[in-house]
Tab-separated table of C-alpha atoms in Angstrom:
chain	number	residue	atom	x	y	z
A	180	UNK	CA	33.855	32.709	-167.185
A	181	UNK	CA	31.819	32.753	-170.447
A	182	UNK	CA	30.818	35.679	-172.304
A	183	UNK	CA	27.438	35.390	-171.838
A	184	UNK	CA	28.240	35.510	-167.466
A	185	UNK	CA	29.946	38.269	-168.370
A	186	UNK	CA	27.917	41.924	-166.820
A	187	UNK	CA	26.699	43.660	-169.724
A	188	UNK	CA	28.092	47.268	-169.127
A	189	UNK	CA	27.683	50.800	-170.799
A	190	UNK	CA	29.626	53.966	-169.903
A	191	UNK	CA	28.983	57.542	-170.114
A	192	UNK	CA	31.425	60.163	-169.751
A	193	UNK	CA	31.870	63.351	-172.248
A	194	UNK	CA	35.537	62.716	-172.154
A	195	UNK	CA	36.745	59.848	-174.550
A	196	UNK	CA	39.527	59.622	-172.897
A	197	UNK	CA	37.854	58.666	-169.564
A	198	UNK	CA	35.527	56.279	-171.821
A	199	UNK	CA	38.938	54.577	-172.952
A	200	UNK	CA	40.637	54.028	-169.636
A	201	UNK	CA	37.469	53.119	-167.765
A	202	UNK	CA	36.824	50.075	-170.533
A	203	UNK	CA	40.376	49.184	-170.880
A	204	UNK	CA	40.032	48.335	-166.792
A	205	UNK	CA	36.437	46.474	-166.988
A	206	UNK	CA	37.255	44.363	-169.963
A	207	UNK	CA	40.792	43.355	-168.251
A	208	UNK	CA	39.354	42.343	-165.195
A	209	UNK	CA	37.196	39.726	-166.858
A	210	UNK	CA	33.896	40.029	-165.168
A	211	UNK	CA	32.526	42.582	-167.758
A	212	UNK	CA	31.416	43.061	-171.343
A	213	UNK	CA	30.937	46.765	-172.626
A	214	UNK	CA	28.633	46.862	-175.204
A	215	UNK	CA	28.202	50.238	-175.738
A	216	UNK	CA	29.313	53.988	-174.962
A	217	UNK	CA	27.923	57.465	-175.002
A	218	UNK	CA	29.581	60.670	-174.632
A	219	UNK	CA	26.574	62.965	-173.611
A	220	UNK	CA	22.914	62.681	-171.886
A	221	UNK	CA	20.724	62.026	-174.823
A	222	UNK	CA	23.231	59.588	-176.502
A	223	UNK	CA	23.342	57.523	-173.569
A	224	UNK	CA	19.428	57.530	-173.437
A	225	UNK	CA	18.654	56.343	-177.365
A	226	UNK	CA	21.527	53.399	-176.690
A	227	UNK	CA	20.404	51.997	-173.493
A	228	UNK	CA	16.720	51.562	-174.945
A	229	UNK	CA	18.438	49.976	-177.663
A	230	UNK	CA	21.089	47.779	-176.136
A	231	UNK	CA	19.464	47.191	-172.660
A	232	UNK	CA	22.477	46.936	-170.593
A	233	UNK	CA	22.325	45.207	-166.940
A	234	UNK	CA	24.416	48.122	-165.540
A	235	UNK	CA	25.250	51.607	-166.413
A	236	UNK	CA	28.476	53.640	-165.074
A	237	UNK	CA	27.310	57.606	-166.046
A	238	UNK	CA	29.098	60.949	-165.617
A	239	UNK	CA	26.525	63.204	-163.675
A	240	UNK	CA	28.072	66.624	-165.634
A	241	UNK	CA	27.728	66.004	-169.474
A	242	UNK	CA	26.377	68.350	-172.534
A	243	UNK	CA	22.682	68.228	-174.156
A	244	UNK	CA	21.102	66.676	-171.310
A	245	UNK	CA	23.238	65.620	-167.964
A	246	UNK	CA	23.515	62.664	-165.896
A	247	UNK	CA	20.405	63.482	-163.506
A	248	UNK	CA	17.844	63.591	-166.648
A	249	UNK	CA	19.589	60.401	-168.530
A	250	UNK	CA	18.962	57.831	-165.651
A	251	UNK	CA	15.218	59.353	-164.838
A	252	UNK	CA	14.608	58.542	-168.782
A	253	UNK	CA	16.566	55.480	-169.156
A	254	UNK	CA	14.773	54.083	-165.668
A	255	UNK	CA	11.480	55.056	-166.751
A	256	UNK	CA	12.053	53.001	-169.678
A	257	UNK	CA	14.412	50.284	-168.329
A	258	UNK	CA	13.864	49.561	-164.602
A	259	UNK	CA	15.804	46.738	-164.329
A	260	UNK	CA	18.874	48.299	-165.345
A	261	UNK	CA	20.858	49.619	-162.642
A	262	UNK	CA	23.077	53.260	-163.290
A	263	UNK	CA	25.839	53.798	-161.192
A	264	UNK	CA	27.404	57.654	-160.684
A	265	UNK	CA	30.464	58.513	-161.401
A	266	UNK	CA	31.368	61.597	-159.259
A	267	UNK	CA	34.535	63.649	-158.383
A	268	UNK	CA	32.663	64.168	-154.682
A	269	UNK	CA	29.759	62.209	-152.779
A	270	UNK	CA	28.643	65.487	-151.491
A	271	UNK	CA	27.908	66.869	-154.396
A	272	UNK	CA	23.899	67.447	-154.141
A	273	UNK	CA	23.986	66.819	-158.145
A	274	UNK	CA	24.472	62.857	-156.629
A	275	UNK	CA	22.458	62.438	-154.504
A	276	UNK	CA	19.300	64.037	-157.538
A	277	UNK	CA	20.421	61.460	-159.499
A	278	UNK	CA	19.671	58.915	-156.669
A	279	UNK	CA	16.542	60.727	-156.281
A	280	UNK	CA	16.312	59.979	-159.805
A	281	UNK	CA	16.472	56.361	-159.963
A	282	UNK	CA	20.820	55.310	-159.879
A	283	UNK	CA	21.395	52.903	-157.470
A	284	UNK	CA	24.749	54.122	-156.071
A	285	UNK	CA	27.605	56.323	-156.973
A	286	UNK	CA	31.658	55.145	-157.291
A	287	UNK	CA	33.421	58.123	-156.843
A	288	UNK	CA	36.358	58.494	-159.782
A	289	UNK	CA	39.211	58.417	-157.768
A	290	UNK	CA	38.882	54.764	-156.472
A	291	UNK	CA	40.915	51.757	-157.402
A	292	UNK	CA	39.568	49.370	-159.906
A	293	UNK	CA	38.702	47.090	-157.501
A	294	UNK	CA	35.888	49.177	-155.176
A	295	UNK	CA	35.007	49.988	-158.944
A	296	UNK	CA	34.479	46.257	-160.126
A	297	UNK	CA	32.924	45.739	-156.386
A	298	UNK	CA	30.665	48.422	-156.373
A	299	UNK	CA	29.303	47.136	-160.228
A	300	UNK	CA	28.566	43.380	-158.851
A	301	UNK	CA	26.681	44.818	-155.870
A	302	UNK	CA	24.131	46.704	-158.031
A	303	UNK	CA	23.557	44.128	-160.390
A	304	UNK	CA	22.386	41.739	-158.048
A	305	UNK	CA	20.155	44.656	-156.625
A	306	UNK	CA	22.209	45.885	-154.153
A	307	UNK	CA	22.248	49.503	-153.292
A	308	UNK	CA	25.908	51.584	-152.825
A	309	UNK	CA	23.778	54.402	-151.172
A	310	UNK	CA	25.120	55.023	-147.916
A	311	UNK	CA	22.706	56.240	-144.897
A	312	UNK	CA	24.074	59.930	-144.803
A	313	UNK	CA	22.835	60.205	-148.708
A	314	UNK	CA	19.353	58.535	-147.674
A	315	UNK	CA	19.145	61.527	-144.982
A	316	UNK	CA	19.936	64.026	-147.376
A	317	UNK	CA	17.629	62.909	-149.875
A	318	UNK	CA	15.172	63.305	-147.137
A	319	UNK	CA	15.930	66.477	-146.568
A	320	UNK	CA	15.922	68.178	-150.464
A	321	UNK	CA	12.436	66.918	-150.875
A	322	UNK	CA	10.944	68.230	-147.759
A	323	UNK	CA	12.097	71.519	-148.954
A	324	UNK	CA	11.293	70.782	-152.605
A	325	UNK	CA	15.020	70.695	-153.877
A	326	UNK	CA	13.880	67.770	-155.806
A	327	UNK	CA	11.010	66.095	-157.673
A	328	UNK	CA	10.630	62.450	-159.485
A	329	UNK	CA	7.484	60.685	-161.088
A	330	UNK	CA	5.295	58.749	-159.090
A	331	UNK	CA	6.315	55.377	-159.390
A	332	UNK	CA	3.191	52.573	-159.709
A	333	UNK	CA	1.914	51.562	-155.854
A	334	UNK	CA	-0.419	49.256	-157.460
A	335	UNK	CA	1.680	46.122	-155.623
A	336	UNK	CA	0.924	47.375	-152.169
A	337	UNK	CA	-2.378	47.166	-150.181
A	338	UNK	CA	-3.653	50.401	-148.796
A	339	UNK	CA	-2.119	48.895	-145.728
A	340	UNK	CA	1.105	48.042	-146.528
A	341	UNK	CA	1.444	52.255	-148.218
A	342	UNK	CA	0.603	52.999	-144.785
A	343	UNK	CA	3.159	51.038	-143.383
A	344	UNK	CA	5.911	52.004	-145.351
A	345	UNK	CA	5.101	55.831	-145.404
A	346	UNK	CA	5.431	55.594	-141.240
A	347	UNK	CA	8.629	53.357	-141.926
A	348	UNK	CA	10.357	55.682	-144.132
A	349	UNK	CA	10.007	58.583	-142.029
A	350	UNK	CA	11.864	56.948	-139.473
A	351	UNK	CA	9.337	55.544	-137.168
A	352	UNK	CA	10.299	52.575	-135.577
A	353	UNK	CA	8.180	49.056	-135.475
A	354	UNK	CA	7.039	49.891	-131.832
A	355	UNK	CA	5.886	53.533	-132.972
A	356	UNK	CA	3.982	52.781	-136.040
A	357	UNK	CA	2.391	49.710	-134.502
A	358	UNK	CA	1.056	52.371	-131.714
A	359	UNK	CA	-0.151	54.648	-134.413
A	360	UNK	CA	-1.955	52.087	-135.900
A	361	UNK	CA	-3.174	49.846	-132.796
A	362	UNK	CA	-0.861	47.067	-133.846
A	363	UNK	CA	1.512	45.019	-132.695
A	364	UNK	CA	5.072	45.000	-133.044
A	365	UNK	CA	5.319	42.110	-134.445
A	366	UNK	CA	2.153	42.905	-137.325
A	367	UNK	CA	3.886	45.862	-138.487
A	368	UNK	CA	7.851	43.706	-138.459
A	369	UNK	CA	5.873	41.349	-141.042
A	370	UNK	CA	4.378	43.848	-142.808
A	371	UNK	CA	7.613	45.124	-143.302
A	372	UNK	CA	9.156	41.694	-144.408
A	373	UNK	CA	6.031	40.922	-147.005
A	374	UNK	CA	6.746	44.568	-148.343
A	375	UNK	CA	10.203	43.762	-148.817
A	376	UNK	CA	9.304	40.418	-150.886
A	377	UNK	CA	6.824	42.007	-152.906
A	378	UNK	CA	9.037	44.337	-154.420
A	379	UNK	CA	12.318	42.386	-154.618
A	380	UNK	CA	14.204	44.844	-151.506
A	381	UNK	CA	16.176	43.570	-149.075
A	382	UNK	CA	17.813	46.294	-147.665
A	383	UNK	CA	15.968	48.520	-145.158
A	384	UNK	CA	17.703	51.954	-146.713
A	385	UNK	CA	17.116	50.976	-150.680
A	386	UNK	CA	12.991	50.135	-149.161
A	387	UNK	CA	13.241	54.456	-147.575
A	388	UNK	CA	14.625	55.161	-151.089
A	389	UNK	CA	11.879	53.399	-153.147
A	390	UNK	CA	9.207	55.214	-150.852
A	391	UNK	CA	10.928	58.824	-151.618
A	392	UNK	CA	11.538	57.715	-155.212
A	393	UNK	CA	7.667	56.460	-155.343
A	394	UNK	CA	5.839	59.472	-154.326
A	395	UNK	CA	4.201	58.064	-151.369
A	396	UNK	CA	6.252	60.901	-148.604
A	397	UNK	CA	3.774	63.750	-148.942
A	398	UNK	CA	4.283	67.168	-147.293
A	399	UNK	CA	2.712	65.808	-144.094
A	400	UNK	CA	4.891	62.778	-144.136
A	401	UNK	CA	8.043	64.474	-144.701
A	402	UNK	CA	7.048	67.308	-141.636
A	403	UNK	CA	6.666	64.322	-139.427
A	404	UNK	CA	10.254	62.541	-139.896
């Protein structure tokens, strides 16, 4: 594998020690490059607008300004990088914020290199590691205001297809929201499907967690789920 096929990587832990033995692990496998480090919030914010990473593996728990805040700046200003969560514990509600937030997954610390190296490749090529009981809870700390994120630009979707998806992501199925709307089944399914292209998703939980992330779940929607 050449360098430049190599993942472009940065980590962010307050403990250099941590920093050491997770590079020392990435580099050996030879799938990744790290090109840069941070040891707190705000340091990992300045680098990634400066080195642009593909992926970014970030301590939730760090001084000046903590995980959550980092990877709602760094995805303002990067979208297409991905940030990944390093956590002790998946139930920790800090996590699933920083989903809220914009990461695209969490690898919990304790795991062996290899769900580590797995769980990197699946979120560059888009793919979320959010699994469905996070979705739910996400769900539920909005509808009682636990958690807030910027509106995210609609601009791609028809009034139509916002509709859609805000009846989708409260878990209405294709039948229900096609009755809602005096549809068919089979409108809504491709309405569905064209959202999906538009935006690049091809999961149906990471299309629930752009809606939340986007804004579009107001207080009505998130009553009705």
């Amino acid at each position: 594998m050449s360098q430049t096929d190599l993942i472009r990587l940065m980590l962010v832990d307050d403990h250099p020690i941590v920093l050491s033995g997770l590079r020392n692990v990435l580099e050996a496998s030879g799938r990744f490059d790290v090109v840069a480090q941070a040891l707190d919030g705000a340091e990992a914010v300045r680098i990634a607008l400066a080195v642009k990473p593909e992926v970014i593996i970030m301590d939730v728990v760090m001084p000046e300004k903590d995980g959550i805040d980092a990877c709602r700046d760094i995805m303002e200003a990067l979208p297409d990088t991905r940030v990944l969560v390093l956590t002790a514990s998946t139930e920790d509600d800090a996590v699933i914020q920083a989903i809220a937030a914009g990461a695209a997954g969490f690898v919990q610390k304790y795991s062996p290199p290899e769900d580590l190296f797995e769980a990197v490749q699946a979120v560059a090529e888009g793919r979320l590691q959010v699994p469905d009981q996070a979705v739910r809870k996400v769900f539920s700390m909005l509808r009682h205001g636990q958690i807030s994120q910027p509106r995210r630009a609609l601009d791609s979707l028809t009034q139509l297809e916002q509709e859609v998806l805000k009846l989708f992501a409260t878990g209405r199925s294709y039948s229900q929201i096609a009755e809602a709307r005096s549809n068919s089944p089979v409108t809504i399914r491709n309405t569905i499907y064209r959202i999906q292209s538009k935006l690049g998703i091809v999961t149906k939980p990471e299309l629930v967690i752009w809606a939340v992330r986007s804004g579009l779940l107001d207080d009505s929607a998130a009553e009705a789920e």
